[in-house]
CSV table of C-alpha atoms in Angstrom, one decimal:
chain,number,residue,atom,x,y,z
A,1,MET,CA,0.0,0.0,0.0
A,2,GLY,CA,1.4,3.4,-1.0
A,3,PRO,CA,1.6,6.5,1.1
A,4,HIS,CA,-1.4,8.7,1.8
A,5,PRO,CA,-2.3,10.9,-1.2
A,6,ALA,CA,-1.3,14.1,0.7
A,7,VAL,CA,2.1,12.6,1.5
A,8,ALA,CA,2.5,11.3,-2.1
A,9,ALA,CA,1.7,14.8,-3.4
A,10,ILE,CA,4.2,16.7,-1.2
A,11,ARG,CA,7.0,14.1,-2.0
A,12,LEU,CA,6.4,14.3,-5.7
A,13,ALA,CA,6.5,18.1,-5.6
A,14,VAL,CA,9.9,18.0,-3.8
A,15,ARG,CA,11.2,15.3,-6.0
A,16,ARG,CA,10.6,17.4,-9.1
A,17,VAL,CA,12.3,20.4,-7.5
A,18,LEU,CA,15.3,18.3,-6.5
A,19,HIS,CA,15.7,17.0,-10.0
A,20,ASP,CA,15.6,20.7,-11.2
A,21,VAL,CA,18.3,21.7,-8.7
A,22,LEU,CA,20.5,18.8,-9.8
A,23,THR,CA,20.0,19.7,-13.5
A,24,ASP,CA,20.7,23.4,-13.0
A,25,ARG,CA,23.8,22.6,-10.9
A,26,ALA,CA,25.2,20.4,-13.7
A,27,GLU,CA,24.4,22.9,-16.4
A,28,ASN,CA,25.6,26.0,-14.6
A,29,TYR,CA,28.4,24.6,-12.5
A,30,SER,CA,30.7,27.5,-13.3
A,31,ALA,CA,28.3,29.9,-11.5
A,32,ALA,CA,27.5,27.5,-8.7
A,33,PRO,CA,28.9,27.6,-5.1
A,34,PRO,CA,32.5,26.4,-4.9
A,35,VAL,CA,31.7,22.8,-4.0
A,36,PRO,CA,33.3,19.9,-6.0
A,37,LEU,CA,30.9,18.7,-8.6
A,38,GLY,CA,31.3,15.1,-7.4
A,39,GLU,CA,30.3,16.1,-3.9
A,40,PRO,CA,26.6,15.7,-3.0
A,41,PRO,CA,24.9,19.1,-3.1
A,42,LEU,CA,23.2,20.4,0.0
A,43,VAL,CA,19.6,21.6,-0.1
A,44,LEU,CA,18.2,23.5,2.9
A,45,VAL,CA,14.6,23.9,3.9
A,46,ALA,CA,13.4,27.1,5.7
A,47,CYS,CA,11.3,25.8,8.5
A,48,SER,CA,9.1,27.8,10.9
A,49,GLY,CA,7.6,24.7,12.5
A,50,GLY,CA,4.2,25.4,10.9
A,51,ALA,CA,2.4,22.7,8.8
A,52,ASP,CA,3.6,23.9,5.4
A,53,SER,CA,7.3,24.0,6.2
A,54,MET,CA,7.2,20.8,8.4
A,55,ALA,CA,5.5,18.9,5.5
A,56,LEU,CA,8.2,20.3,3.2
A,57,ALA,CA,11.0,19.2,5.6
A,58,SER,CA,9.5,15.7,5.9
A,59,ALA,CA,9.3,15.3,2.1
A,60,LEU,CA,12.9,16.6,1.7
A,61,ALA,CA,14.1,14.2,4.3
A,62,PHE,CA,12.5,11.3,2.4
A,63,GLU,CA,13.4,12.2,-1.2
A,64,ALA,CA,16.9,13.7,-0.8
A,65,PRO,CA,18.8,10.5,0.0
A,66,LYS,CA,17.3,8.7,-3.0
A,67,LEU,CA,18.9,11.4,-5.2
A,68,SER,CA,22.2,11.6,-3.4
A,69,VAL,CA,21.3,15.1,-2.1
A,70,ARG,CA,22.2,16.2,1.4
A,71,ALA,CA,19.3,17.7,3.3
A,72,GLY,CA,19.5,20.4,6.0
A,73,ALA,CA,17.3,23.0,7.5
A,74,VAL,CA,17.3,26.5,9.0
A,75,THR,CA,14.7,27.9,11.3
A,76,VAL,CA,14.6,31.7,11.9
A,77,ASP,CA,13.8,33.1,15.3
A,78,HIS,CA,12.3,36.5,14.8
A,79,GLY,CA,12.2,37.2,18.5
A,80,LEU,CA,8.7,38.8,18.2
A,81,GLN,CA,6.9,36.6,20.7
A,82,ALA,CA,7.6,35.4,24.2
A,83,GLY,CA,9.3,32.0,24.2
A,84,SER,CA,10.4,32.2,20.6
A,85,ALA,CA,13.9,30.9,21.3
A,86,VAL,CA,12.5,27.8,23.1
A,87,ARG,CA,10.1,27.2,20.2
A,88,ALA,CA,13.0,27.5,17.7
A,89,ALA,CA,15.0,24.9,19.7
A,90,GLU,CA,12.0,22.5,19.6
A,91,VAL,CA,11.8,22.9,15.8
A,92,VAL,CA,15.5,22.1,15.6
A,93,THR,CA,15.0,19.0,17.6
A,94,ARG,CA,12.2,17.8,15.4
A,95,LEU,CA,14.2,18.5,12.2
A,96,ARG,CA,17.2,16.6,13.5
A,97,ALA,CA,14.8,13.7,14.4
A,98,MET,CA,14.1,13.6,10.6
A,99,ARG,CA,17.9,13.1,10.1
A,100,LEU,CA,18.4,16.4,8.5
A,101,ASP,CA,21.9,17.8,8.8
A,102,PRO,CA,23.0,20.5,9.2
A,103,VAL,CA,20.1,22.0,11.2
A,104,GLU,CA,20.4,25.4,12.8
A,105,SER,CA,18.4,28.1,14.4
A,106,VAL,CA,19.2,31.7,13.6
A,107,ALA,CA,18.1,34.6,15.7
A,108,VAL,CA,17.4,37.9,13.9
A,109,THR,CA,16.5,41.5,14.9
A,110,VAL,CA,13.4,42.7,13.1
A,111,GLY,CA,13.4,46.4,12.2
A,112,ARG,CA,10.5,48.6,11.4
A,113,GLU,CA,11.0,49.8,7.9
A,114,GLY,CA,8.1,49.0,5.6
A,115,GLY,CA,5.8,47.8,8.4
A,116,PRO,CA,6.0,44.7,10.7
A,117,GLU,CA,5.3,42.1,8.0
A,118,ALA,CA,7.8,43.5,5.5
A,119,ALA,CA,10.5,44.0,8.2
A,120,ALA,CA,10.2,40.4,9.4
A,121,ARG,CA,10.4,39.2,5.8
A,122,ASP,CA,13.5,41.2,5.1
A,123,ALA,CA,15.2,39.9,8.3
A,124,ARG,CA,14.2,36.3,7.5
A,125,TYR,CA,15.6,36.4,3.9
A,126,ALA,CA,18.8,38.1,5.0
A,127,ALA,CA,19.3,35.2,7.5
A,128,LEU,CA,18.5,32.6,4.9
A,129,ASP,CA,20.8,34.1,2.4
A,130,ALA,CA,23.6,34.1,5.0
A,131,ALA,CA,22.9,30.5,6.0
A,132,ALA,CA,22.9,29.4,2.3
A,133,GLU,CA,26.3,31.1,1.8
A,134,ARG,CA,27.7,29.7,5.0
A,135,HIS,CA,26.8,26.1,4.2
A,136,ARG,CA,27.3,26.6,0.4
A,137,ALA,CA,23.8,25.3,-0.2
A,138,ALA,CA,22.7,24.6,-3.8
A,139,ALA,CA,19.1,25.7,-2.9
A,140,VAL,CA,16.8,26.8,-0.1
A,141,LEU,CA,13.2,25.3,-0.2
A,142,LEU,CA,10.3,27.5,0.9
A,143,GLY,CA,6.9,26.1,2.0
A,144,HIS,CA,4.6,28.7,0.3
A,145,THR,CA,1.4,27.1,-1.0
A,146,ARG,CA,-1.2,27.9,-3.6
A,147,ASP,CA,-3.2,29.6,-0.8
A,148,ASP,CA,-0.2,31.9,0.0
A,149,GLN,CA,0.1,32.6,-3.8
A,150,ALA,CA,-3.6,33.7,-3.9
A,151,GLU,CA,-3.1,36.0,-0.9
A,152,THR,CA,-0.1,37.5,-2.5
A,153,VAL,CA,-2.0,38.2,-5.8
A,154,LEU,CA,-4.8,39.9,-3.8
A,155,LEU,CA,-2.3,42.0,-1.9
A,156,GLY,CA,-0.7,43.1,-5.2
A,157,LEU,CA,-4.1,43.9,-6.6
A,158,ALA,CA,-4.9,46.1,-3.6
A,159,ARG,CA,-1.6,48.0,-4.1
A,160,GLY,CA,-2.4,48.7,-7.7
A,161,SER,CA,1.2,48.1,-8.7
A,162,GLY,CA,0.7,46.5,-12.1
A,163,THR,CA,1.3,43.2,-13.8
A,164,ARG,CA,4.5,42.3,-11.9
A,165,SER,CA,2.7,42.8,-8.6
A,166,LEU,CA,0.0,40.4,-9.7
A,167,SER,CA,2.6,37.8,-10.6
A,168,GLY,CA,2.8,36.6,-7.0
A,169,MET,CA,5.7,34.5,-5.9
A,170,ALA,CA,8.0,32.8,-8.5
A,171,ALA,CA,8.7,29.1,-8.3
A,172,VAL,CA,12.4,30.0,-8.6
A,173,SER,CA,13.8,33.2,-7.3
A,174,GLY,CA,16.8,34.8,-5.6
A,175,ALA,CA,20.5,34.9,-6.6
A,176,SER,CA,21.3,32.1,-9.0
A,177,GLY,CA,17.8,30.6,-8.4
A,178,ARG,CA,18.6,30.0,-4.8
A,179,TYR,CA,15.0,29.9,-3.5
A,180,ARG,CA,12.6,27.1,-4.7
A,181,ARG,CA,8.9,26.8,-3.9
A,182,PRO,CA,7.8,23.3,-4.5
A,183,PHE,CA,4.3,23.7,-3.0
A,184,LEU,CA,2.9,26.5,-5.2
A,185,GLN,CA,0.6,24.1,-7.0
A,186,LEU,CA,-0.6,22.5,-3.7
A,187,ASP,CA,-3.1,23.8,-1.3
A,188,ARG,CA,-2.5,24.5,2.4
A,189,GLN,CA,-4.8,21.7,3.5
A,190,THR,CA,-2.7,19.1,1.6
A,191,ALA,CA,0.4,20.1,3.6
A,192,ARG,CA,-1.5,20.0,6.9
A,193,LYS,CA,-3.0,16.6,6.1
A,194,ALA,CA,0.5,15.3,5.3
A,195,CYS,CA,1.7,16.3,8.7
A,196,LEU,CA,-1.4,14.8,10.4
A,197,VAL,CA,-1.1,11.4,8.8
A,198,GLN,CA,2.6,11.2,9.5
A,199,SER,CA,2.1,12.3,13.2
A,200,ILE,CA,4.3,15.3,12.7
A,201,PRO,CA,3.8,18.0,15.4
A,202,VAL,CA,3.2,21.5,14.0
A,203,TRP,CA,3.1,25.0,15.5
A,204,ASP,CA,0.4,27.4,14.5
A,205,ASP,CA,1.9,31.0,14.6
A,206,PRO,CA,-0.6,33.3,16.4
A,207,HIS,CA,0.4,36.0,14.0
A,208,ASN,CA,-1.4,34.1,11.3
A,209,THR,CA,-4.7,34.7,13.1
A,210,ASP,CA,-3.9,38.2,14.4
A,211,PRO,CA,-6.1,40.8,12.7
A,212,ALA,CA,-3.4,43.4,13.2
A,213,TYR,CA,-1.6,41.9,10.2
A,214,THR,CA,-2.9,42.5,6.7
A,215,ARG,CA,-2.3,39.0,5.4
A,216,SER,CA,-4.0,37.5,8.4
A,217,ARG,CA,-7.1,39.6,7.8
A,218,LEU,CA,-7.1,38.6,4.1
A,219,ARG,CA,-6.7,34.9,5.0
A,220,HIS,CA,-9.5,34.7,7.6
A,221,GLU,CA,-11.9,37.4,6.3
A,222,GLY,CA,-11.1,38.5,2.8
A,223,LEU,CA,-10.7,35.2,1.0
A,224,PRO,CA,-13.6,33.4,2.8
A,225,ALA,CA,-15.8,36.3,1.8
A,226,LEU,CA,-14.7,36.0,-1.9
A,227,GLU,CA,-15.3,32.3,-1.9
A,228,LYS,CA,-18.7,32.8,-0.4
A,229,ALA,CA,-19.6,35.3,-3.1
A,230,LEU,CA,-17.9,33.7,-6.1
A,231,GLY,CA,-17.5,30.0,-5.3
A,232,LYS,CA,-14.7,27.7,-4.2
A,233,GLY,CA,-12.5,28.1,-7.2
A,234,VAL,CA,-11.2,31.5,-6.2
A,235,VAL,CA,-7.8,30.3,-4.8
A,236,GLU,CA,-7.1,28.3,-7.9
A,237,ALA,CA,-8.1,31.1,-10.2
A,238,LEU,CA,-5.9,33.6,-8.4
A,239,ALA,CA,-2.9,31.2,-8.6
A,240,ARG,CA,-3.6,30.8,-12.3
A,241,THR,CA,-3.7,34.6,-12.7
A,242,ALA,CA,-0.3,34.8,-11.0
A,243,GLN,CA,1.2,32.5,-13.6
A,244,LEU,CA,-0.4,34.2,-16.5
A,245,SER,CA,0.7,37.6,-15.2
A,246,ARG,CA,4.2,36.4,-14.6
A,247,ASP,CA,4.4,35.2,-18.2
A,248,ASP,CA,3.2,38.6,-19.5
A,249,ALA,CA,5.5,40.5,-17.2
A,250,ASP,CA,8.5,38.4,-18.3
A,251,ALA,CA,7.7,39.0,-21.9
A,252,LEU,CA,7.4,42.8,-21.4
A,253,ASP,CA,10.6,42.9,-19.4
A,254,THR,CA,12.4,41.2,-22.2
A,255,TRP,CA,11.0,43.6,-24.7
A,256,ALA,CA,12.0,46.6,-22.6
A,257,ALA,CA,15.6,45.2,-22.3
A,258,THR,CA,15.8,44.7,-26.0
A,259,VAL,CA,14.7,48.2,-27.1
A,260,GLU,CA,16.5,50.1,-24.3
A,261,GLU,CA,19.6,50.9,-26.3
A,262,SER,CA,17.6,51.9,-29.4
A,263,VAL,CA,16.0,54.8,-27.6
A,264,ARG,CA,19.3,56.3,-26.5
A,265,ASP,CA,21.3,58.8,-28.4
A,266,GLU,CA,25.1,58.6,-29.1
A,267,SER,CA,25.8,60.0,-25.6
A,268,GLY,CA,23.6,57.4,-23.9
A,269,GLN,CA,20.7,59.8,-23.1
A,270,LEU,CA,17.1,58.7,-23.4
A,271,GLN,CA,15.4,60.3,-26.4
A,272,CYS,CA,11.8,61.5,-25.5
A,273,ALA,CA,10.5,61.1,-29.1
A,274,LYS,CA,11.6,57.5,-29.3
A,275,LEU,CA,10.2,56.7,-25.9
A,276,TYR,CA,6.9,58.3,-26.7
A,277,VAL,CA,6.1,55.9,-29.5
A,278,LEU,CA,6.7,52.8,-27.4
A,279,PRO,CA,3.7,51.0,-25.9
A,280,ALA,CA,3.1,52.4,-22.4
A,281,ALA,CA,3.9,49.1,-20.6
A,282,VAL,CA,7.3,48.8,-22.4
A,283,ARG,CA,8.2,52.5,-22.0
A,284,ARG,CA,7.6,52.5,-18.3
A,285,ARG,CA,9.7,49.4,-17.9
A,286,VAL,CA,12.5,51.2,-19.8
A,287,LEU,CA,12.1,54.2,-17.4
A,288,ARG,CA,12.1,52.0,-14.4
A,289,ARG,CA,15.3,50.2,-15.5
A,290,ALA,CA,17.0,53.6,-16.1
A,291,VAL,CA,15.9,55.0,-12.7
A,292,ILE,CA,17.3,51.9,-10.9
A,293,ALA,CA,20.5,52.1,-12.9
A,294,ALA,CA,20.9,55.7,-11.7
A,295,GLY,CA,20.8,54.5,-8.1
A,296,ALA,CA,17.2,54.4,-7.0
A,297,PRO,CA,16.6,51.3,-4.7
A,298,ALA,CA,14.2,49.0,-6.5
A,299,GLY,CA,12.3,48.2,-3.3
A,300,SER,CA,11.5,51.9,-2.7
A,301,LEU,CA,10.4,52.6,-6.3
A,302,PHE,CA,6.6,52.4,-6.8
A,303,ALA,CA,4.3,52.7,-9.8
A,304,ARG,CA,3.4,56.3,-8.9
A,305,HIS,CA,7.1,57.3,-9.2
A,306,ILE,CA,7.4,55.8,-12.7
A,307,GLU,CA,4.1,57.4,-13.7
A,308,GLU,CA,5.5,60.8,-12.7
A,309,VAL,CA,8.6,60.3,-14.8
A,310,ASP,CA,6.4,59.0,-17.7
A,311,ARG,CA,4.5,62.3,-17.7
A,312,LEU,CA,7.7,64.0,-18.7
A,313,ILE,CA,7.4,62.0,-21.9
A,314,THR,CA,3.6,61.9,-22.5
A,315,GLY,CA,2.3,64.9,-20.7
A,316,TRP,CA,5.1,67.5,-21.1
A,317,ARG,CA,4.0,70.9,-20.0
A,318,GLY,CA,7.4,72.4,-19.0
A,319,GLN,CA,7.2,70.8,-15.5
A,320,GLY,CA,10.3,70.7,-13.4
A,321,ALA,CA,12.5,67.8,-12.2
A,322,ILE,CA,11.0,64.7,-10.5
A,323,ASN,CA,12.6,63.7,-7.2
A,324,LEU,CA,12.8,59.9,-6.8
A,325,PRO,CA,14.1,57.5,-4.0
A,326,GLY,CA,17.8,57.3,-3.6
A,327,ARG,CA,18.3,61.0,-4.3
A,328,VAL,CA,17.7,60.3,-8.0
A,329,GLU,CA,16.3,63.1,-10.1
A,330,ALA,CA,14.6,62.9,-13.6
A,331,ARG,CA,14.2,66.0,-15.8
A,332,ARG,CA,13.5,66.7,-19.4
A,333,GLN,CA,16.1,68.8,-21.2
A,334,GLY,CA,16.1,69.5,-24.9
A,335,GLY,CA,14.2,66.5,-26.0
A,336,ARG,CA,16.2,64.2,-23.8
A,337,LEU,CA,15.3,62.6,-20.5
A,338,VAL,CA,18.1,63.1,-18.0
A,339,ILE,CA,18.1,60.8,-15.0
A,340,ARG,CA,20.9,61.2,-12.5
A,341,GLN,CA,21.7,60.9,-8.8
A,342,GLY,CA,22.0,64.3,-7.0
């Protein structure tokens, strides 16, 4: 008799990603971490102790040895709740019981920039990046599910940030494709069921039900209300929207990169007349790339900033310079768009 369907589903998802990691490592070895090619690669799982990441850890522990992959784990202690260090130690104990190695807990300090959720996320990824570098890991697996993807799409829709914002989370992201999300096609209930049938203890983060957090309100109030009004297929539809939006955004990004040099003059300045005739979606991507190249931090650059710069092209009325994040300034001079850091 085979494993429970939920267990089989999570294992298959991880097996596919491990195959991808091994293939990428072989094809791009010159850009890989400095580990001898004959040495088994290390794949880490980022584990909070919740159902999604514990299910992911269990699947990695099962599948990795069959592919000669070393499996390890990192749990990040954000220090935001009483007893967080003790809980992190418990997670480490459970992960080691799965025979993952190395396993470590990393304590971080969460700042305030961008709000509590964004600050915690920034601190977490910084810790995971450092752990991956320290252990020379080939990849770090993240337990985001289809439900998380649906929530991310809705949050992007609420921000009104365009196609890229609606693209949700990529299956592969980070430097050299470090982060992999095997569960983006699986729902949260499948991961929880896999833990239940394997008797894996899980921790339910109280922040996930705290109405003070936007994502928590969306999860427990917003999505249920949408499902009640529109039917049960909302999560699947939103996840599908993410993939379609990502495909469109990737194509437009490629187009923008291709035409960027053709809209510059011999001195490298952007020519307003040539920018004007581009489709708006392509033109704004060219502008965004130029502003970032001038020194604006990508994370602080929003759609409204690019719209203001775009008006120097499409709504020119003699207006002055546009001030942008990172002390970058954009102004129109003699039919050219000059973008520089002040």
